[in-house]
Tab-separated table of C-alpha atoms and ligand atoms in Angstrom:
chain	number	residue	atom	x	y	z
A	1	MET	CA	25.734	-44.085	-11.119
A	2	ASN	CA	24.031	-41.182	-9.585
A	3	ASN	CA	23.025	-42.588	-6.429
A	4	LYS	CA	20.671	-39.507	-5.439
A	5	LYS	CA	17.564	-40.619	-3.810
A	6	ILE	CA	14.305	-37.978	-4.614
A	7	VAL	CA	11.358	-38.328	-1.573
A	8	VAL	CA	7.825	-37.141	-2.563
A	9	HIS	CA	4.240	-36.756	-0.821
A	10	ALA	CA	1.575	-37.018	-3.325
A	11	PRO	CA	-1.363	-35.216	-2.736
A	12	ALA	CA	-5.543	-36.920	-2.987
A	13	THR	CA	-7.509	-34.811	-5.464
A	14	VAL	CA	-11.265	-34.125	-5.829
A	15	ALA	CA	-11.742	-34.389	-9.468
A	16	ASN	CA	-14.807	-32.563	-11.733
A	17	MET	CA	-15.049	-30.174	-8.719
A	18	VAL	CA	-18.700	-30.996	-9.194
A	19	CYS	CA	-20.300	-29.116	-11.915
A	20	GLY	CA	-16.569	-29.857	-14.152
A	21	PHE	CA	-17.154	-33.183	-14.841
A	22	ASP	CA	-13.489	-33.725	-16.685
A	23	ILE	CA	-11.996	-30.469	-16.424
A	24	LEU	CA	-11.857	-29.146	-12.986
A	25	GLY	CA	-10.198	-30.585	-9.700
A	26	PHE	CA	-8.555	-29.383	-6.854
A	27	ALA	CA	-5.272	-31.130	-4.373
A	28	VAL	CA	-6.134	-31.308	-0.684
A	29	ASN	CA	-3.473	-31.693	2.151
A	30	ASP	CA	-4.350	-35.154	3.748
A	31	PRO	CA	-4.419	-38.177	2.731
A	32	TYR	CA	-1.246	-38.043	0.237
A	33	ASP	CA	1.504	-41.199	-0.797
A	34	ILE	CA	5.011	-41.279	-0.161
A	35	MET	CA	6.964	-42.144	-2.858
A	36	SER	CA	10.879	-42.483	-3.672
A	37	ILE	CA	13.018	-42.567	-6.687
A	38	SER	CA	16.103	-44.277	-7.611
A	39	PHE	CA	18.412	-44.755	-10.519
A	40	SER	CA	19.004	-47.920	-10.825
A	41	ASP	CA	21.692	-50.073	-12.922
A	42	HIS	CA	18.838	-52.327	-13.688
A	43	ALA	CA	17.350	-51.411	-17.310
A	44	GLY	CA	13.271	-50.644	-16.965
A	45	ILE	CA	11.175	-49.506	-13.562
A	46	THR	CA	11.901	-51.016	-10.489
A	47	ILE	CA	8.682	-50.669	-8.578
A	48	ILE	CA	8.875	-51.754	-4.406
A	49	ASN	CA	5.582	-51.592	-2.888
A	50	GLU	CA	5.422	-50.494	0.887
A	51	ASP	CA	2.075	-50.569	1.102
A	52	GLU	CA	-0.897	-53.716	2.047
A	53	TYR	CA	-2.520	-52.653	-1.194
A	54	ASN	CA	-0.953	-55.511	-3.169
A	55	LEU	CA	-0.952	-53.143	-6.832
A	56	PRO	CA	1.093	-54.847	-9.711
A	57	THR	CA	4.595	-54.447	-9.817
A	58	ASN	CA	5.362	-54.941	-13.247
A	59	PRO	CA	5.445	-51.304	-14.565
A	60	GLU	CA	3.465	-51.894	-17.437
A	61	LYS	CA	0.632	-52.725	-15.397
A	62	ASN	CA	1.088	-49.993	-12.262
A	63	VAL	CA	0.146	-46.609	-12.987
A	64	ALA	CA	3.083	-44.947	-11.983
A	65	GLY	CA	4.943	-47.242	-13.758
A	66	ALA	CA	2.958	-46.563	-16.984
A	67	ALA	CA	3.626	-43.237	-15.888
A	68	LEU	CA	7.310	-43.535	-15.541
A	69	LEU	CA	7.688	-45.670	-18.970
A	70	ALA	CA	6.126	-42.186	-21.132
A	71	LEU	CA	8.599	-40.376	-19.392
A	72	MET	CA	11.665	-42.851	-19.905
A	73	GLU	CA	10.737	-42.543	-23.867
A	74	GLU	CA	11.755	-39.162	-23.894
A	75	ALA	CA	14.650	-39.338	-21.468
A	76	PRO	CA	16.853	-42.057	-22.949
A	77	GLU	CA	19.702	-41.496	-20.814
A	78	VAL	CA	18.266	-43.093	-18.156
A	79	LYS	CA	18.835	-46.711	-17.788
A	80	GLY	CA	16.331	-47.751	-15.015
A	81	PHE	CA	14.532	-46.156	-12.167
A	82	GLU	CA	13.733	-47.865	-8.760
A	83	LEU	CA	10.773	-46.709	-7.491
A	84	ARG	CA	8.986	-47.291	-3.872
A	85	ILE	CA	5.392	-46.763	-3.162
A	86	LYS	CA	3.859	-46.269	-0.185
A	87	LYS	CA	0.329	-45.356	-0.390
A	88	GLN	CA	-1.532	-43.778	2.161
A	89	ILE	CA	-4.758	-42.742	-0.423
A	90	LYS	CA	-6.865	-46.308	-0.822
A	91	PRO	CA	-6.834	-47.324	-4.823
A	92	GLY	CA	-10.517	-47.216	-5.794
A	93	SER	CA	-11.707	-44.332	-2.917
A	94	GLY	CA	-12.057	-42.032	-5.579
A	95	VAL	CA	-10.067	-38.792	-4.384
A	96	GLY	CA	-7.142	-39.424	-7.593
A	97	SER	CA	-5.350	-42.573	-5.762
A	98	SER	CA	-3.273	-43.151	-9.366
A	99	ALA	CA	-3.177	-40.056	-10.058
A	100	ALA	CA	-1.001	-39.536	-6.907
A	101	SER	CA	1.138	-42.271	-8.113
A	102	SER	CA	1.074	-41.614	-11.930
A	103	ALA	CA	1.902	-37.587	-10.617
A	104	GLY	CA	4.529	-38.704	-7.598
A	105	ALA	CA	6.486	-40.791	-10.514
A	106	VAL	CA	6.719	-38.337	-12.648
A	107	VAL	CA	7.680	-35.304	-10.276
A	108	ALA	CA	10.370	-37.500	-8.322
A	109	ALA	CA	11.432	-38.708	-11.748
A	110	ASN	CA	11.571	-35.109	-12.755
A	111	ALA	CA	13.783	-33.431	-9.820
A	112	LEU	CA	16.285	-37.007	-10.408
A	113	LEU	CA	16.784	-35.206	-14.058
A	114	ASN	CA	17.138	-31.822	-12.504
A	115	ASN	CA	13.752	-30.429	-13.614
A	116	LYS	CA	14.370	-31.263	-17.487
A	117	PHE	CA	10.751	-31.376	-17.961
A	118	SER	CA	8.099	-28.800	-17.911
A	119	LYS	CA	4.944	-29.757	-15.885
A	120	GLU	CA	2.526	-30.080	-18.506
A	121	ASP	CA	4.960	-32.526	-19.697
A	122	LEU	CA	4.859	-34.792	-17.043
A	123	VAL	CA	0.368	-34.302	-16.973
A	124	ARG	CA	0.892	-35.470	-20.199
A	125	PHE	CA	3.453	-38.028	-19.039
A	126	ALA	CA	1.117	-38.906	-16.058
A	127	MET	CA	-2.272	-39.375	-17.905
A	128	ASN	CA	-0.503	-42.726	-19.246
A	129	GLY	CA	-1.128	-44.143	-15.730
A	130	GLU	CA	-4.946	-42.569	-15.683
A	131	LYS	CA	-5.452	-44.456	-19.293
A	132	LEU	CA	-4.035	-47.432	-17.293
A	133	ALA	CA	-6.772	-47.193	-14.348
A	134	SER	CA	-10.017	-45.990	-16.020
A	135	GLY	CA	-9.489	-46.362	-20.187
A	136	VAL	CA	-9.053	-42.642	-20.487
A	137	LYS	CA	-6.677	-40.241	-20.532
A	138	HIS	CA	-8.578	-37.040	-17.746
A	139	ALA	CA	-5.992	-34.925	-16.573
A	140	ASP	CA	-9.071	-33.933	-13.843
A	141	ASN	CA	-7.168	-35.346	-11.379
A	142	ILE	CA	-2.873	-35.368	-12.813
A	143	ALA	CA	-3.145	-31.669	-13.044
A	144	PRO	CA	-4.145	-30.182	-10.018
A	145	CYS	CA	-1.927	-33.380	-8.200
A	146	ILE	CA	1.062	-31.320	-10.054
A	147	TYR	CA	0.112	-27.889	-9.605
A	148	GLY	CA	-2.066	-27.825	-7.018
A	149	GLY	CA	-4.584	-25.427	-5.901
A	150	VAL	CA	-7.692	-25.629	-8.225
A	151	THR	CA	-7.086	-26.429	-12.311
A	152	LEU	CA	-8.744	-26.108	-15.012
A	153	ILE	CA	-8.187	-28.418	-18.158
A	154	ARG	CA	-9.821	-25.889	-20.955
A	155	SER	CA	-8.465	-28.397	-23.536
A	156	ILE	CA	-6.449	-32.525	-23.365
A	157	PHE	CA	-5.857	-32.627	-26.621
A	158	PRO	CA	-3.962	-30.051	-26.850
A	159	LEU	CA	-3.162	-29.681	-23.203
A	160	ASP	CA	-4.045	-26.430	-21.862
A	161	ILE	CA	-4.286	-26.495	-18.300
A	162	VAL	CA	-5.615	-22.938	-15.870
A	163	GLN	CA	-4.682	-22.248	-12.421
A	164	LEU	CA	-7.476	-20.607	-11.331
A	165	ASN	CA	-7.677	-18.897	-8.063
A	166	ALA	CA	-8.562	-20.951	-4.354
A	167	PRO	CA	-9.760	-19.192	-1.922
A	168	THR	CA	-9.548	-20.338	1.305
A	169	LEU	CA	-11.458	-23.685	1.795
A	170	TYR	CA	-11.848	-26.473	3.791
A	171	VAL	CA	-12.602	-29.651	2.554
A	172	THR	CA	-14.994	-32.805	4.719
A	173	ILE	CA	-14.199	-36.058	2.317
A	174	VAL	CA	-15.779	-39.717	3.430
A	175	HIS	CA	-15.175	-42.539	1.641
A	176	PRO	CA	-17.578	-44.900	2.511
A	177	GLN	CA	-15.656	-48.577	2.409
A	178	ILE	CA	-17.151	-49.825	-1.118
A	179	GLU	CA	-15.371	-49.621	-4.467
A	180	VAL	CA	-16.211	-47.859	-7.498
A	181	ARG	CA	-13.925	-48.186	-10.300
A	182	THR	CA	-13.700	-45.310	-12.612
A	183	ALA	CA	-14.202	-47.179	-15.910
A	184	ASP	CA	-17.330	-48.826	-14.475
A	185	ALA	CA	-18.541	-45.492	-12.958
A	186	ARG	CA	-17.789	-43.964	-16.792
A	187	SER	CA	-19.872	-46.457	-18.322
A	188	ILE	CA	-22.818	-46.575	-17.190
A	189	LEU	CA	-22.858	-42.102	-18.410
A	190	LYS	CA	-24.896	-40.874	-20.949
A	191	GLN	CA	-23.824	-39.998	-24.404
A	192	GLN	CA	-26.134	-38.004	-25.133
A	193	ILE	CA	-27.423	-34.363	-23.437
A	194	GLN	CA	-29.905	-32.361	-23.642
A	195	LEU	CA	-29.170	-28.931	-24.708
A	196	LYS	CA	-31.265	-27.466	-21.617
A	197	ASP	CA	-28.960	-29.278	-19.528
A	198	ALA	CA	-25.996	-28.460	-20.838
A	199	ILE	CA	-26.993	-24.875	-20.812
A	200	LYS	CA	-27.527	-25.279	-16.521
A	201	GLN	CA	-24.037	-27.039	-16.344
A	202	TRP	CA	-22.420	-24.291	-18.468
A	203	GLY	CA	-23.714	-21.847	-16.397
A	204	ASN	CA	-22.847	-24.018	-13.039
A	205	ILE	CA	-18.888	-24.106	-14.424
A	206	ALA	CA	-19.195	-20.562	-15.222
A	207	GLY	CA	-20.672	-19.499	-11.681
A	208	LEU	CA	-17.575	-21.574	-10.167
A	209	VAL	CA	-14.665	-20.028	-11.831
A	210	ALA	CA	-15.905	-16.502	-11.347
A	211	GLY	CA	-16.691	-17.367	-7.565
A	212	LEU	CA	-13.331	-18.936	-7.066
A	213	GLN	CA	-11.624	-15.884	-9.087
A	214	LYS	CA	-13.956	-13.100	-7.299
A	215	GLU	CA	-13.699	-15.436	-4.058
A	216	ASP	CA	-17.683	-15.338	-3.966
A	217	TYR	CA	-18.845	-18.187	-1.419
A	218	ASP	CA	-22.267	-17.558	-2.363
A	219	LEU	CA	-21.384	-17.906	-5.535
A	220	ILE	CA	-19.385	-20.832	-5.456
A	221	GLY	CA	-22.033	-22.766	-3.116
A	222	ARG	CA	-25.171	-22.460	-6.042
A	223	SER	CA	-22.909	-23.176	-8.762
A	224	LEU	CA	-22.474	-26.498	-6.832
A	225	GLU	CA	-24.708	-28.455	-8.892
A	226	ASP	CA	-23.760	-31.401	-11.762
A	227	VAL	CA	-27.512	-31.706	-13.765
A	228	LEU	CA	-25.664	-34.769	-15.896
A	229	ILE	CA	-22.931	-36.668	-13.678
A	230	GLU	CA	-24.254	-37.119	-10.297
A	231	PRO	CA	-27.582	-37.881	-11.492
A	232	ILE	CA	-26.894	-41.170	-12.785
A	233	ARG	CA	-23.888	-41.776	-11.032
A	234	SER	CA	-25.626	-41.090	-6.951
A	235	ILE	CA	-27.384	-44.135	-7.335
A	236	LEU	CA	-23.961	-46.498	-6.516
A	237	ILE	CA	-23.383	-43.681	-3.034
A	238	PRO	CA	-25.434	-45.594	-0.090
A	239	GLY	CA	-26.637	-42.329	2.039
A	240	PHE	CA	-25.283	-39.889	-0.975
A	241	ASP	CA	-28.573	-37.949	-0.896
A	242	LEU	CA	-28.851	-37.772	2.918
A	243	VAL	CA	-24.949	-36.374	3.055
A	244	LYS	CA	-25.566	-33.487	0.336
A	245	GLN	CA	-29.129	-32.191	2.227
A	246	LYS	CA	-27.454	-32.836	5.833
A	247	SER	CA	-24.397	-30.936	5.328
A	248	LYS	CA	-26.006	-28.392	3.695
A	249	GLU	CA	-28.107	-27.839	6.109
A	250	ALA	CA	-24.634	-28.062	8.467
A	251	ALA	CA	-24.008	-24.800	6.007
A	252	ALA	CA	-21.548	-26.477	3.648
A	253	LEU	CA	-21.417	-24.555	0.964
A	254	GLY	CA	-21.930	-27.356	-1.151
A	255	GLY	CA	-20.455	-30.162	-2.514
A	256	GLY	CA	-20.942	-33.982	-4.487
A	257	ILE	CA	-19.532	-36.840	-5.991
A	258	SER	CA	-15.070	-37.073	-5.581
A	259	GLY	CA	-14.143	-38.027	-9.131
A	260	SER	CA	-16.143	-41.136	-10.018
A	261	GLY	CA	-16.963	-41.445	-6.253
A	262	PRO	CA	-17.635	-43.344	-3.926
A	263	SER	CA	-16.386	-40.779	-1.781
A	264	ILE	CA	-18.352	-37.589	-0.961
A	265	PHE	CA	-16.475	-34.088	-0.521
A	266	MET	CA	-18.126	-30.965	1.017
A	267	LEU	CA	-16.657	-27.521	1.095
A	268	SER	CA	-17.019	-24.969	4.378
A	269	LYS	CA	-16.286	-21.726	4.598
A	270	SER	CA	-14.747	-22.409	8.203
A	271	GLU	CA	-13.163	-25.570	10.008
A	272	SER	CA	-15.692	-25.621	12.722
A	273	THR	CA	-18.260	-25.775	10.020
A	274	ALA	CA	-15.935	-28.823	8.467
A	275	LYS	CA	-16.057	-30.851	11.366
A	276	GLU	CA	-19.865	-30.468	11.587
A	277	VAL	CA	-20.133	-31.704	8.193
A	278	GLU	CA	-18.011	-34.091	9.019
A	279	GLN	CA	-19.785	-35.397	12.099
A	280	VAL	CA	-23.238	-35.089	10.092
A	281	MET	CA	-21.218	-37.721	7.468
A	282	HIS	CA	-20.485	-40.224	10.497
A	283	GLU	CA	-24.149	-40.124	11.118
A	284	VAL	CA	-25.639	-41.119	8.284
A	285	PHE	CA	-23.202	-43.811	7.023
A	286	GLU	CA	-23.501	-45.131	11.061
A	287	ASN	CA	-27.295	-45.188	10.597
A	288	ILE	CA	-26.869	-47.379	7.371
A	289	GLY	CA	-23.941	-49.184	9.103
A	290	LEU	CA	-21.724	-49.067	6.325
A	291	ALA	CA	-17.941	-48.595	7.398
A	292	HIS	CA	-16.294	-45.508	6.166
A	293	HIS	CA	-13.030	-43.456	6.398
A	294	THR	CA	-13.981	-39.232	6.917
A	295	TYR	CA	-10.730	-36.246	6.429
A	296	VAL	CA	-11.308	-32.908	7.221
A	297	THR	CA	-8.596	-31.168	5.428
A	298	THR	CA	-7.764	-27.683	3.449
A	299	ILE	CA	-6.736	-26.927	-0.425
A	300	ASN	CA	-3.231	-27.813	-1.469
A	301	GLN	CA	-1.435	-25.135	-3.089
A	302	HIS	CA	1.700	-26.533	-3.690
A	303	GLY	CA	0.769	-30.455	-5.305
A	304	VAL	CA	3.508	-32.820	-5.554
A	305	LYS	CA	6.094	-31.803	-2.864
A	306	ILE	CA	9.631	-32.860	-2.463
A	307	ILE	CA	10.674	-33.345	0.743
A	308	SER	CA	14.281	-35.015	0.126
B	1	HSE	N1	-13.467	-36.940	-14.463
B	1	HSE	C1	-13.189	-38.501	-13.664
B	1	HSE	C2	-14.563	-39.133	-14.125
B	1	HSE	C3	-11.693	-38.157	-12.518
B	1	HSE	O1	-15.107	-38.569	-12.865
B	1	HSE	O2	-14.188	-39.899	-14.395
B	1	HSE	C4	-11.956	-40.036	-11.957
B	1	HSE	O3	-11.646	-39.975	-11.461
């Protein structure tokens, strides 16, 4: 048996990017999960957790396992994998924890297999992890996690992933220590929308994509508006409106709920603004007495990184 071992860092991601529900997302440099994979003589997938989260080790119930099982269906030469996971992205935080596990696992496995699969194949496999986590195959965390930068998922079936320009942007994230399950945050959404709201939303999506391509920061800021999802989901996040208002007063370009929450992210043009925004976030959550973690980071341009 080939006893090669691949170690990867799988980054956190911010899905939706405010107006692009299920179609836009970007990767960040911090936090990230550390994972390693090797071939195993035991048939199937052996998962070893090296963190405190007690996630399932049954591959059918583990998002990384579900992604690897999908890959193995198209790699019949593989008898088994041993996967070690050290999560640093807290599950249920809204910054793509399940996507990092799924994407990290398949990128690492693909490196063991001498890059048998394309990135698009890997997204397809990893989406099985998202299906397990949230009940739906969505790629707005998986695609940026694998490709890096900002990605547009123009279509899921068939997959059509477009890498967008990612200008220099600083990202401040606050993770209030409450858990919002993606499946729950999806189940409360309206299934029908009004045409006038749709018009606003697609104006913002087009504006955001144009702003990214042209590196027009004002246009990016103006387009970070969500009239469909945020008004419903923000009710689940104490302090949300105040964080948004005060972050903008501190000169953030804008931001909103990260994925399905509870994390909130803000984009800024400079590191000093991003740090002021972090301060504002601390103040809001200290005032309401809610434990929280913050990150000041940047857009990750490379996606899952093979370390060794
Ligand atoms: N687009 C998904 C949602 C991302 O908002 O439900 C979940 O992380």
